[in-house]
Amino acid sequence: MKPCTAKCGRSAILKRPKTGDTLCKECFFQAFENEIHFTITRSNMFTPGSTVAIAASGGKDSTVLAYVLKKLNTKYNYKLNLVLLSIDEGITGYRDDSLETVKQNRDDYEMPLKILSYKDLYGWTMDEIVAAVGKKNNCTFCGVFRRQALDRGAIQLAVNYLATGHNADDIAETVLMNILRGDLARLKRCTSIITDSGDGIPRVKPLKYTYEKEIVMYAYFQKLVYFSTECIFAPNAYRGHARVLLKDLEKMDPAVIMNIIQSGESLSVAETASLPKLTKCERCGYGSSQNICKACVLLEGLNRGLPRLGIGKSSRAKKMLEANVGVKVDGDTVNSANTCDTRQCCSKNGSCQNK
Ligand code: SF4
C-alpha cells in the first residue's frame, strides 16, 4: 500500500480526482473540507449571525453541502443559522421518495426543514404539467417554477442567503453551454459565486470549486445518506451533451474543469452587449428580467389551456399573451433551457437541462 502523500503516516486508500494526490480517508476529508472553507472565506460569502437556507433535494450535492456547512460552521464558528429548504414538484415516484431522504437529513443534521410544493404555489404538480404539455418541454416549467419557488421559500423563511449545491462540474458545463449558445447574460453570471436573485436574497455556491467525483467520494466514505435515482421526466437535453464533452476532456486532463471555470471568470462581456436587467414581475412581484416573469407566462399558458405559451423564442407566444392576457411582454421569451440554477433536481447523469 502506498503511504498517504500528506505524510500523516497512514496508508493511502484513494487518489484525488482533482489533484492526483494519494491520500488516506482522514486527510482526504480534511483537504475536501478545507477547500470549501477557503472558498467561503475568500469570497466573504456569509456575514456572521446570518440565516442560510440550503436548497435540499436529497441528492449527493445538497446532502454533502448540508453536512459540510454544519461541520465548518461548528469548527470555524461562522455563527450561521442553517435551515433546509426543499421544493416538492409533485413527481410521483421521484420527488416523493427523495423528500424522505431530505427528512432524514433534517433529523441527522438537526436542521429545520421547510417544504414548498408546486401544487400549493402554482396549482399544478409536475405530473399534471407533463400530462398537459408532454415530456418535451416539461423541464422548462419545472426549472422556472423551482427557481421562483426557492426564492419564495427563502423569503418566507426570512433567510439572508440561499445556498445551492452547484459543483465545479456543473459550472464548467454551464460555461460551455452558454458559449455554445452565445448566451452572454448567463455567461457573465454563471461563474459568479454569489448572485442576485432579484428578491434581495443572494444565492451562493460554496461547492463552486468542488469536483463532482470528490463529492461522490466524500459522501461514500462519510457514509452519508443521499438519493441517487434519476427523475422519471429527465430528458435527453443539451446539458447532457456538454456533460459528455466535459467528462471526455476530464479523462485526458482533470484540470480542464478548473481551467474552464477560470476562463469563464476571466471573460468580460463587451459594454455594447445588451444584457437584461433584474426587475420585479408586474404580476407576482418576484424577481424577473422581464416585465412579466417567465413563471407567470408559463402559468398563464397552463391555466388557459395554451401550455406552449412562452416556450422557446417565439413572437407568436408574445402575441398570444398580449391578446389573451392584455399584458405587454418586453423582449423575446427567454430561451427556456438552462433556466434553473438551483440544483434541486436529479441530474445523476446530467440529463436535466435545468441544472
Ligand atoms: Fe424537473 Fe429535473 Fe425532472 Fe426536469 S429532470 S422534470 S427539471 S426534476
Short mmCIF file of C-alpha atoms and ligand atoms in Angstrom, two decimals:
data_model
loop_
_atom_site.label_atom_id
_atom_site.label_comp_id
_atom_site.label_asym_id
_atom_site.label_seq_id
_atom_site.Cartn_x
_atom_site.Cartn_y
_atom_site.Cartn_z
CA MET A 1 0.00 0.00 0.00
CA LYS A 2 1.22 3.50 -0.82
CA PRO A 3 1.72 5.92 2.07
CA CYS A 4 -0.60 8.95 2.32
CA THR A 5 1.09 11.82 0.47
CA ALA A 6 0.09 14.19 3.29
CA LYS A 7 2.80 12.38 5.30
CA CYS A 8 0.48 11.52 8.17
CA GLY A 9 1.95 8.05 8.46
CA ARG A 10 -1.24 6.27 7.39
CA SER A 11 -1.72 4.29 4.18
CA ALA A 12 -3.42 5.92 1.21
CA ILE A 13 -6.74 4.43 0.17
CA LEU A 14 -7.80 6.81 -2.61
CA LYS A 15 -6.48 9.02 -5.37
CA ARG A 16 -7.99 12.50 -5.50
CA PRO A 17 -9.53 13.15 -8.92
CA LYS A 18 -8.83 16.88 -8.61
CA THR A 19 -5.14 16.79 -7.69
CA GLY A 20 -3.98 13.20 -8.24
CA ASP A 21 -2.78 13.03 -4.61
CA THR A 22 -2.97 9.63 -2.96
CA LEU A 23 -4.46 10.13 0.48
CA CYS A 24 -5.84 8.32 3.47
CA LYS A 25 -9.50 8.85 4.28
CA GLU A 26 -8.86 11.32 7.08
CA CYS A 27 -6.51 13.52 5.02
CA PHE A 28 -8.98 13.49 2.11
CA PHE A 29 -11.78 14.68 4.41
CA GLN A 30 -9.53 17.43 5.70
CA ALA A 31 -8.43 18.58 2.23
CA PHE A 32 -12.01 18.48 0.91
CA GLU A 33 -13.42 20.48 3.82
CA ASN A 34 -10.50 22.93 3.91
CA GLU A 35 -11.05 23.81 0.25
CA ILE A 36 -14.72 24.58 0.85
CA HIS A 37 -13.80 26.64 3.91
CA PHE A 38 -11.29 28.55 1.80
CA THR A 39 -13.92 29.15 -0.92
CA ILE A 40 -16.32 30.52 1.70
CA THR A 41 -13.84 32.77 3.48
CA ARG A 42 -12.04 34.05 0.38
CA SER A 43 -15.33 35.23 -1.13
CA ASN A 44 -16.64 36.65 2.18
CA MET A 45 -19.68 34.54 1.47
CA PHE A 46 -21.51 34.87 4.77
CA THR A 47 -21.94 37.58 7.37
CA PRO A 48 -21.70 36.13 10.91
CA GLY A 49 -25.10 35.78 12.54
CA SER A 50 -26.89 35.16 9.23
CA THR A 51 -29.50 32.55 8.45
CA VAL A 52 -28.74 30.36 5.44
CA ALA A 53 -31.30 28.23 3.62
CA ILE A 54 -29.71 25.20 1.97
CA ALA A 55 -31.60 24.17 -1.17
CA ALA A 56 -32.01 20.49 -0.36
CA SER A 57 -33.09 17.85 -2.83
CA GLY A 58 -31.81 14.76 -1.03
CA GLY A 59 -29.18 14.30 -3.80
CA LYS A 60 -25.44 13.98 -3.22
CA ASP A 61 -24.56 17.65 -3.72
CA SER A 62 -27.08 19.17 -1.34
CA THR A 63 -26.54 16.40 1.20
CA VAL A 64 -22.78 16.95 1.22
CA LEU A 65 -23.34 20.73 1.28
CA ALA A 66 -25.56 20.48 4.37
CA TYR A 67 -23.17 18.10 6.12
CA VAL A 68 -20.03 20.14 5.40
CA LEU A 69 -21.63 23.52 6.15
CA LYS A 70 -22.77 22.22 9.51
CA LYS A 71 -19.30 20.87 10.23
CA LEU A 72 -17.47 24.05 9.16
CA ASN A 73 -19.98 26.25 10.97
CA THR A 74 -19.10 24.48 14.20
CA LYS A 75 -15.36 24.15 13.55
CA TYR A 76 -14.76 27.75 12.43
CA ASN A 77 -17.59 29.38 14.32
CA TYR A 78 -19.22 31.03 11.30
CA LYS A 79 -22.17 31.79 13.62
CA LEU A 80 -24.66 30.73 10.92
CA ASN A 81 -28.18 29.50 11.48
CA LEU A 82 -28.68 26.72 8.92
CA VAL A 83 -32.07 25.58 7.60
CA LEU A 84 -33.12 23.22 4.81
CA LEU A 85 -35.46 24.34 2.04
CA SER A 86 -36.97 21.77 -0.33
CA ILE A 87 -39.32 22.02 -3.25
CA ASP A 88 -41.86 19.32 -3.94
CA GLU A 89 -42.51 19.44 -7.68
CA GLY A 90 -45.14 16.72 -7.43
CA ILE A 91 -43.32 13.99 -9.37
CA THR A 92 -44.67 10.68 -8.20
CA GLY A 93 -42.04 8.01 -7.72
CA TYR A 94 -39.20 10.53 -7.70
CA ARG A 95 -39.57 13.62 -5.56
CA ASP A 96 -41.80 11.94 -3.00
CA ASP A 97 -39.01 9.42 -2.41
CA SER A 98 -36.17 11.96 -2.44
CA LEU A 99 -38.02 14.11 0.10
CA GLU A 100 -37.85 11.19 2.51
CA THR A 101 -34.05 11.48 2.23
CA VAL A 102 -34.26 15.21 2.95
CA LYS A 103 -36.30 14.43 6.06
CA GLN A 104 -33.56 12.02 7.09
CA ASN A 105 -31.01 14.86 6.55
CA ARG A 106 -33.20 17.11 8.72
CA ASP A 107 -33.07 14.58 11.55
CA ASP A 108 -29.40 13.65 11.10
CA TYR A 109 -28.13 17.24 10.87
CA GLU A 110 -30.69 18.71 13.26
CA MET A 111 -31.73 21.47 10.87
CA PRO A 112 -35.29 22.78 10.47
CA LEU A 113 -36.85 21.86 7.10
CA LYS A 114 -39.38 23.77 5.03
CA ILE A 115 -41.02 22.11 2.04
CA LEU A 116 -42.94 24.13 -0.56
CA SER A 117 -44.96 22.40 -3.26
CA TYR A 118 -45.74 23.45 -6.82
CA LYS A 119 -49.33 22.43 -6.15
CA ASP A 120 -49.65 24.97 -3.34
CA LEU A 121 -47.70 27.72 -5.12
CA TYR A 122 -48.94 27.32 -8.69
CA GLY A 123 -51.94 24.98 -8.51
CA TRP A 124 -50.18 22.37 -10.65
CA THR A 125 -47.98 19.36 -9.93
CA MET A 126 -45.31 18.32 -12.43
CA ASP A 127 -47.28 15.12 -13.04
CA GLU A 128 -50.23 17.31 -14.12
CA ILE A 129 -48.00 19.62 -16.18
CA VAL A 130 -46.46 16.69 -18.05
CA ALA A 131 -49.95 15.35 -18.74
CA ALA A 132 -50.77 18.76 -20.29
CA VAL A 133 -47.53 19.61 -22.12
CA GLY A 134 -45.90 16.23 -22.75
CA LYS A 135 -42.31 15.28 -21.95
CA LYS A 136 -40.55 17.54 -24.41
CA ASN A 137 -40.71 20.87 -22.57
CA ASN A 138 -41.56 19.71 -19.07
CA CYS A 139 -38.18 20.73 -17.64
CA THR A 140 -38.73 24.32 -18.77
CA PHE A 141 -41.76 24.55 -16.49
CA CYS A 142 -40.02 22.65 -13.71
CA GLY A 143 -36.86 24.78 -13.75
CA VAL A 144 -38.63 28.12 -13.96
CA PHE A 145 -41.10 27.21 -11.21
CA ARG A 146 -38.40 25.73 -8.99
CA ARG A 147 -36.19 28.76 -9.21
CA GLN A 148 -39.02 31.03 -8.15
CA ALA A 149 -40.27 28.54 -5.55
CA LEU A 150 -36.86 28.63 -3.86
CA ASP A 151 -36.94 32.43 -3.87
CA ARG A 152 -40.41 32.35 -2.34
CA GLY A 153 -39.29 29.83 0.27
CA ALA A 154 -36.23 31.92 1.14
CA ILE A 155 -38.45 34.99 1.57
CA GLN A 156 -40.94 33.08 3.72
CA LEU A 157 -38.12 31.81 5.92
CA ALA A 158 -36.66 35.34 6.09
CA VAL A 159 -33.17 33.97 5.44
CA ASN A 160 -30.16 36.07 4.47
CA TYR A 161 -28.72 33.63 1.91
CA LEU A 162 -29.82 30.76 -0.27
CA ALA A 163 -27.01 28.18 -0.68
CA THR A 164 -27.18 25.82 -3.63
CA GLY A 165 -25.19 22.65 -4.32
CA HIS A 166 -23.71 23.65 -7.69
CA ASN A 167 -20.36 21.95 -8.05
CA ALA A 168 -17.37 22.66 -10.29
CA ASP A 169 -18.56 20.25 -12.99
CA ASP A 170 -21.97 21.98 -13.14
CA ILE A 171 -20.37 25.37 -13.53
CA ALA A 172 -17.89 24.23 -16.20
CA GLU A 173 -20.78 22.64 -18.13
CA THR A 174 -22.77 25.83 -17.87
CA VAL A 175 -19.84 27.92 -19.16
CA LEU A 176 -19.55 25.56 -22.15
CA MET A 177 -23.30 25.66 -22.83
CA ASN A 178 -23.52 29.42 -22.62
CA ILE A 179 -20.59 29.81 -25.02
CA LEU A 180 -22.17 27.33 -27.45
CA ARG A 181 -25.48 29.17 -27.24
CA GLY A 182 -23.96 32.64 -27.33
CA ASP A 183 -25.90 33.47 -24.18
CA LEU A 184 -23.91 36.45 -22.90
CA ALA A 185 -26.15 37.29 -19.97
CA ARG A 186 -25.81 33.82 -18.49
CA LEU A 187 -22.15 33.52 -19.44
CA LYS A 188 -21.46 36.67 -17.45
CA ARG A 189 -23.14 35.49 -14.28
CA CYS A 190 -22.77 31.68 -14.38
CA THR A 191 -19.33 31.67 -12.75
CA SER A 192 -20.29 34.15 -10.02
CA ILE A 193 -20.07 32.58 -6.62
CA ILE A 194 -22.70 35.00 -5.28
CA THR A 195 -25.63 36.02 -7.50
CA ASP A 196 -28.57 38.33 -7.10
CA SER A 197 -31.95 36.59 -7.27
CA GLY A 198 -33.74 39.92 -7.78
CA ASP A 199 -35.56 39.40 -4.48
CA GLY A 200 -32.81 40.70 -2.21
CA ILE A 201 -31.61 37.28 -1.04
CA PRO A 202 -28.21 36.36 -2.54
CA ARG A 203 -27.69 32.87 -3.91
CA VAL A 204 -24.32 31.39 -3.01
CA LYS A 205 -22.36 28.36 -4.26
CA PRO A 206 -19.98 27.00 -1.58
CA LEU A 207 -19.16 23.93 -3.76
CA LYS A 208 -18.18 26.04 -6.77
CA TYR A 209 -14.65 24.60 -6.92
CA THR A 210 -15.51 21.10 -5.67
CA TYR A 211 -15.30 18.29 -8.22
CA GLU A 212 -18.36 16.08 -8.57
CA LYS A 213 -16.25 12.90 -8.33
CA GLU A 214 -14.90 14.08 -4.99
CA ILE A 215 -18.38 14.86 -3.72
CA VAL A 216 -19.41 11.28 -4.50
CA MET A 217 -16.22 10.01 -2.84
CA TYR A 218 -16.75 12.17 0.24
CA ALA A 219 -20.38 11.05 0.59
CA TYR A 220 -19.31 7.43 0.19
CA PHE A 221 -16.52 7.49 2.77
CA GLN A 222 -18.58 9.57 5.22
CA LYS A 223 -21.45 7.10 4.71
CA LEU A 224 -23.91 9.93 4.06
CA VAL A 225 -27.46 9.04 3.12
CA TYR A 226 -28.46 10.53 -0.22
CA PHE A 227 -30.91 9.85 -3.04
CA SER A 228 -29.46 8.92 -6.42
CA THR A 229 -32.38 7.95 -8.61
CA GLU A 230 -32.90 9.98 -11.76
CA CYS A 231 -36.10 11.93 -12.32
CA ILE A 232 -38.64 9.97 -14.34
CA PHE A 233 -39.15 13.02 -16.60
CA ALA A 234 -35.44 13.63 -17.27
CA PRO A 235 -34.95 14.47 -20.93
CA ASN A 236 -32.07 13.88 -23.26
CA ALA A 237 -31.12 17.53 -23.06
CA TYR A 238 -28.44 19.86 -24.34
CA ARG A 239 -26.67 19.81 -21.00
CA GLY A 240 -26.18 16.08 -21.38
CA HIS A 241 -24.00 16.71 -24.45
CA ALA A 242 -21.97 19.36 -22.61
CA ARG A 243 -21.52 16.90 -19.76
CA VAL A 244 -20.31 14.11 -22.06
CA LEU A 245 -17.83 16.53 -23.66
CA LEU A 246 -16.57 17.65 -20.26
CA LYS A 247 -16.21 14.07 -18.98
CA ASP A 248 -14.22 13.12 -22.09
CA LEU A 249 -11.93 16.10 -21.61
CA GLU A 250 -11.60 15.36 -17.89
CA LYS A 251 -10.35 11.85 -18.67
CA MET A 252 -7.44 13.40 -20.58
CA ASP A 253 -6.77 16.15 -18.06
CA PRO A 254 -8.73 16.56 -14.79
CA ALA A 255 -7.58 20.20 -14.62
CA VAL A 256 -9.88 21.01 -17.53
CA ILE A 257 -12.80 21.62 -15.12
CA MET A 258 -10.94 24.31 -13.19
CA ASN A 259 -9.49 25.72 -16.42
CA ILE A 260 -12.96 26.23 -17.89
CA ILE A 261 -14.22 27.88 -14.71
CA GLN A 262 -11.21 30.18 -14.58
CA SER A 263 -11.67 31.03 -18.27
CA GLY A 264 -15.32 31.86 -17.58
CA GLU A 265 -14.31 34.04 -14.63
CA SER A 266 -11.81 35.92 -16.76
CA LEU A 267 -14.15 36.62 -19.64
CA SER A 268 -15.64 40.07 -19.76
CA VAL A 269 -18.71 40.94 -21.76
CA ALA A 270 -18.42 43.95 -24.07
CA GLU A 271 -20.08 47.15 -22.84
CA THR A 272 -22.06 47.22 -26.05
CA ALA A 273 -23.64 43.80 -25.43
CA SER A 274 -27.28 44.05 -24.45
CA LEU A 275 -27.91 42.35 -21.11
CA PRO A 276 -31.26 42.03 -19.30
CA LYS A 277 -31.67 43.97 -16.06
CA LEU A 278 -33.25 42.43 -12.99
CA THR A 279 -36.57 43.94 -12.05
CA LYS A 280 -39.80 42.83 -10.34
CA CYS A 281 -42.57 40.99 -12.17
CA GLU A 282 -45.61 43.25 -12.53
CA ARG A 283 -47.85 40.32 -11.74
CA CYS A 284 -46.35 38.28 -8.93
CA GLY A 285 -43.76 40.77 -7.62
CA TYR A 286 -40.87 38.30 -7.64
CA GLY A 287 -37.51 38.91 -9.33
CA SER A 288 -37.55 38.87 -13.14
CA SER A 289 -35.60 40.11 -16.14
CA GLN A 290 -38.88 40.90 -17.90
CA ASN A 291 -41.93 42.99 -17.00
CA ILE A 292 -43.83 39.75 -16.63
CA CYS A 293 -41.75 36.87 -15.31
CA LYS A 294 -41.35 33.58 -17.08
CA ALA A 295 -43.21 31.72 -14.31
CA CYS A 296 -46.29 33.93 -14.78
CA VAL A 297 -46.18 33.50 -18.57
CA LEU A 298 -45.94 29.71 -18.28
CA LEU A 299 -48.63 29.58 -15.63
CA GLU A 300 -50.97 31.71 -17.71
CA GLY A 301 -50.48 29.30 -20.60
CA LEU A 302 -51.26 26.30 -18.43
CA ASN A 303 -54.34 27.87 -16.89
CA ARG A 304 -55.69 28.95 -20.28
CA GLY A 305 -55.10 25.60 -21.93
CA LEU A 306 -52.25 27.09 -24.01
CA PRO A 307 -49.32 25.22 -22.47
CA ARG A 308 -46.89 26.14 -25.24
CA LEU A 309 -47.23 29.82 -24.43
CA GLY A 310 -43.82 31.19 -23.51
CA ILE A 311 -41.79 28.15 -24.57
CA GLY A 312 -38.87 28.94 -26.83
CA LYS A 313 -38.13 32.04 -28.81
CA SER A 314 -41.50 32.67 -30.34
CA SER A 315 -43.00 36.01 -31.17
CA ARG A 316 -46.29 34.11 -31.50
CA ALA A 317 -46.17 33.40 -27.79
CA LYS A 318 -45.79 37.12 -27.08
CA LYS A 319 -48.71 37.99 -29.32
CA MET A 320 -50.86 35.29 -27.71
CA LEU A 321 -50.07 36.55 -24.24
CA GLU A 322 -50.75 40.13 -25.18
CA ALA A 323 -54.02 39.13 -26.84
CA ASN A 324 -55.16 36.74 -24.12
CA VAL A 325 -53.87 38.44 -21.02
CA GLY A 326 -53.58 42.04 -22.08
CA VAL A 327 -50.01 42.44 -20.89
CA LYS A 328 -47.05 43.70 -22.80
CA VAL A 329 -44.03 41.41 -22.68
CA ASP A 330 -40.77 43.21 -23.36
CA GLY A 331 -38.16 41.49 -25.45
CA ASP A 332 -38.39 37.94 -26.58
CA THR A 333 -39.29 34.99 -24.42
CA VAL A 334 -36.25 33.76 -22.58
CA ASN A 335 -34.51 30.73 -24.01
CA SER A 336 -36.10 28.14 -21.82
CA ALA A 337 -33.26 25.72 -21.32
CA ASN A 338 -30.72 26.24 -18.54
CA THR A 339 -33.07 28.49 -16.64
CA CYS A 340 -32.69 26.75 -13.34
CA ASP A 341 -29.53 27.04 -11.34
CA THR A 342 -30.91 25.55 -8.22
CA ARG A 343 -29.56 22.00 -8.44
CA GLN A 344 -32.71 20.77 -6.82
CA CYS A 345 -33.38 18.04 -9.31
CA CYS A 346 -31.96 14.64 -10.05
CA SER A 347 -29.27 15.19 -12.68
CA LYS A 348 -27.47 11.98 -11.87
CA ASN A 349 -26.34 11.71 -15.46
CA GLY A 350 -26.58 15.36 -16.31
CA SER A 351 -29.63 14.89 -18.44
CA CYS A 352 -31.72 17.51 -16.68
CA GLN A 353 -31.49 20.73 -18.61
CA ASN A 354 -32.36 22.86 -15.64
CA LYS A 355 -29.23 22.48 -13.57
FE1 SF4 B 1 -37.78 18.77 -13.04
FE2 SF4 B 1 -35.21 17.98 -13.25
FE3 SF4 B 1 -37.22 16.21 -13.51
FE4 SF4 B 1 -36.80 18.04 -15.41
S1 SF4 B 1 -35.40 16.36 -14.85
S2 SF4 B 1 -38.78 17.44 -14.54
S3 SF4 B 1 -36.15 19.81 -14.18
S4 SF4 B 1 -36.71 17.38 -11.66
#
